[in-house]
Amino acid sequence: MTEEEKEREETALRELDKLTAAYEAAVRVVDQRREALHSAIIKHLRERNARPGQVADHSPYDRNHVGRIAKAAGVPPRREPTVRSIKSDG
């Protein structure tokens, strides 16, 4: 490998290292923001400040995903299910 090739390789690797570090920093920020958003969603659903549909309208998630977040956090549903399985009538 010539001196010029070594220099180009080192330059390329330095650039990749720099961009990788910036990318990883951005991912950490996104993860922190997502965690903060999920905490707020859970808090407001638990305190009954907003309905899941309203939360979905004001977040990047649809109503079903908001429900999954709530369920995973143990937030009780706003109302009991009204539909029963036909198998339980027996």
Backbone as numpy.savetxt, mean C-alpha at the origin, in Angstrom:
# Nx Ny Nz CAx CAy CAz Cx Cy Cz
41.54 -6.05 -21.17 40.68 -4.89 -21.17 41.59 -3.65 -21.17
41.29 -2.75 -22.06 42.11 -1.54 -22.16 41.76 -0.57 -21.02
42.60 0.41 -20.85 42.37 1.41 -19.81 41.07 2.18 -20.08
40.81 2.47 -21.34 39.58 3.17 -21.72 38.34 2.33 -21.39
38.40 1.05 -21.65 37.27 0.16 -21.36 37.04 0.07 -19.84
38.12 -0.01 -19.08 38.00 -0.06 -17.62 37.35 1.22 -17.10
37.75 2.34 -17.66 37.20 3.63 -17.22 35.71 3.73 -17.55
35.32 3.27 -18.74 33.90 3.28 -19.12 33.09 2.36 -18.21
33.66 1.21 -17.90 32.98 0.27 -17.02 32.80 0.87 -15.62
33.83 1.46 -15.09 33.76 2.08 -13.76 32.74 3.22 -13.75
32.72 4.01 -14.82 31.75 5.11 -14.92 30.33 4.55 -14.95
30.13 3.49 -15.72 28.80 2.88 -15.82 28.37 2.33 -14.47
29.26 1.66 -13.75 28.91 1.07 -12.47 28.64 2.14 -11.41
29.40 3.24 -11.45 29.13 4.35 -10.53 27.75 4.95 -10.80
27.42 5.11 -12.08 26.10 5.64 -12.43 25.00 4.71 -11.94
25.17 3.41 -12.14 24.18 2.44 -11.69 24.05 2.45 -10.16
25.17 2.55 -9.46 25.14 2.61 -8.00 24.38 3.85 -7.52
24.63 4.97 -8.15 23.97 6.22 -7.78 22.47 6.13 -8.02
22.08 5.62 -9.19 20.66 5.51 -9.52 19.97 4.47 -8.64
20.65 3.40 -8.31 20.08 2.38 -7.43 19.84 2.95 -6.05
20.78 3.72 -5.53 20.61 4.34 -4.22 19.42 5.29 -4.23
19.27 6.08 -5.29 18.14 7.00 -5.39 16.82 6.24 -5.47
16.81 5.16 -6.23 15.62 4.33 -6.36 15.23 3.73 -5.01
16.20 3.17 -4.29 15.92 2.56 -3.00 15.42 3.60 -1.99
15.94 4.81 -2.05 15.46 5.87 -1.18 14.01 6.22 -1.50
13.67 6.26 -2.78 12.30 6.56 -3.20 11.35 5.45 -2.75
11.77 4.21 -2.85 10.95 3.08 -2.41 10.68 3.18 -0.91
11.70 3.54 -0.14 11.51 3.70 1.31 10.47 4.79 1.61
10.53 5.88 0.87 9.56 6.97 1.06 8.16 6.48 0.71
8.01 5.79 -0.39 6.70 5.27 -0.80 6.16 4.31 0.26
7.02 3.43 0.77 6.59 2.49 1.80 6.13 3.22 3.06
6.85 4.27 3.45 6.45 5.04 4.63 5.12 5.74 4.40
4.93 6.31 3.23 3.68 7.02 2.92 2.51 6.04 2.87
2.74 4.83 2.30 1.69 3.82 2.22 1.29 3.39 3.64
2.27 3.19 4.50 1.99 2.80 5.88 1.18 3.88 6.60
1.54 5.14 6.38 0.80 6.25 6.99 -0.64 6.30 6.47
-0.80 6.09 5.17 -2.14 6.10 4.57 -2.98 4.96 5.12
-2.41 3.76 5.21 -3.16 2.61 5.73 -3.54 2.85 7.19
-2.64 3.43 7.97 -2.95 3.73 9.37 -4.11 4.71 9.47
-4.12 5.72 8.62 -5.21 6.70 8.62 -6.52 6.04 8.19
-6.47 5.20 7.19 -7.68 4.50 6.74 -8.24 3.66 7.88
-7.39 2.90 8.55 -7.82 2.05 9.65 -8.39 2.90 10.78
-7.71 3.97 11.12 -8.16 4.86 12.20 -9.56 5.40 11.91
-9.77 5.92 10.71 -11.05 6.54 10.40 -12.18 5.53 10.25
-11.86 4.34 9.77 -12.89 3.30 9.71 -13.23 2.81 11.11
-12.23 2.63 11.94 -12.45 2.15 13.31 -13.25 3.18 14.11
-12.96 4.46 13.93 -13.66 5.52 14.65 -15.00 5.89 14.01
-15.32 5.25 12.89 -16.56 5.50 12.16 -16.65 6.93 11.67
-15.52 7.53 11.31 -15.51 8.90 10.79 -15.94 8.96 9.33
-15.78 7.86 8.62 -16.14 7.81 7.20 -16.49 6.38 6.82
-17.38 6.25 5.86 -17.75 4.92 5.35 -16.68 4.44 4.37
-16.58 3.13 4.17 -15.57 2.59 3.25 -15.63 3.19 1.84
-16.82 3.44 1.35 -16.95 4.05 0.02 -16.38 5.46 -0.03
-16.59 6.20 1.04 -16.03 7.55 1.12 -14.51 7.50 1.22
-14.02 6.56 2.01 -12.57 6.40 2.12 -11.98 6.08 0.75
-12.65 5.21 0.02 -12.17 4.84 -1.32 -12.17 6.05 -2.25
-13.17 6.90 -2.13 -13.24 8.09 -2.98 -12.09 9.07 -2.71
-11.54 9.00 -1.53 -10.49 9.94 -1.13 -9.14 9.26 -0.94
-8.99 8.09 -1.53 -7.72 7.37 -1.46 -7.48 6.70 -2.81
-6.29 6.15 -3.02 -6.02 5.52 -4.32 -6.59 4.11 -4.44
-7.38 3.67 -3.46 -7.90 2.31 -3.44 -9.38 2.26 -3.74
-9.83 1.12 -4.29 -11.26 0.95 -4.47 -11.88 0.45 -3.16
-13.21 0.43 -3.11 -13.91 0.07 -1.88 -13.56 -1.33 -1.40
-13.36 -2.26 -2.33 -13.02 -3.63 -1.94 -11.65 -3.69 -1.27
-10.70 -2.94 -1.79 -9.37 -2.95 -1.18 -9.40 -2.28 0.19
-10.17 -1.20 0.32 -10.34 -0.56 1.62 -10.90 -1.58 2.61
-11.85 -2.38 2.16 -12.41 -3.43 3.01 -11.38 -4.46 3.42
-10.49 -4.83 2.50 -9.43 -5.79 2.84 -8.48 -5.21 3.87
-8.15 -3.92 3.73 -7.27 -3.27 4.70 -7.94 -3.29 6.07
-9.22 -2.95 6.11 -9.95 -2.91 7.38 -10.03 -4.30 8.00
-10.35 -5.28 7.19 -10.48 -6.65 7.69 -9.15 -7.16 8.26
-8.06 -6.89 7.54 -6.73 -7.32 8.00 -6.36 -6.66 9.32
-6.88 -5.45 9.57 -6.58 -4.73 10.80 -7.57 -5.06 11.92
-8.56 -5.88 11.61 -9.54 -6.26 12.62 -10.61 -5.23 12.89
-10.84 -4.35 11.92 -11.91 -3.35 12.08 -13.24 -4.06 11.89
-14.15 -3.96 12.86 -15.44 -4.65 12.71 -16.28 -3.99 11.61
-17.11 -4.77 10.93 -17.96 -4.19 9.88 -18.95 -3.20 10.48
-19.40 -2.25 9.67 -20.34 -1.23 10.14 -21.69 -1.85 10.48
-22.05 -2.93 9.78 -23.31 -3.60 10.08 -23.11 -5.10 9.89
-23.95 -5.86 10.49 -23.88 -7.31 10.37 -24.39 -7.73 8.98
-23.88 -8.86 8.46 -24.35 -9.33 7.16 -25.85 -9.62 7.20
-26.54 -9.30 6.11 -27.99 -9.53 6.05 -28.34 -10.77 5.25
-27.38 -11.33 4.57 -27.61 -12.52 3.75 -27.07 -13.73 4.50
-27.88 -14.79 4.54 -27.47 -16.04 5.20 -27.32 -17.11 4.14
-26.47 -18.04 4.43 -26.29 -19.17 3.53 -27.49 -20.08 3.61
-27.92 -20.61 2.47 -29.05 -21.55 2.45 -28.66 -22.84 3.18
-27.39 -23.14 3.23 -26.90 -24.35 3.90 -27.13 -24.28 5.42
-27.22 -23.08 5.97 -27.40 -22.96 7.42 -28.86 -23.14 7.83
-29.80 -23.23 6.87 -31.23 -23.42 7.18 -31.56 -24.91 7.23
-30.97 -25.62 8.05 -31.30 -26.99 7.91 -31.21 -27.86 8.98
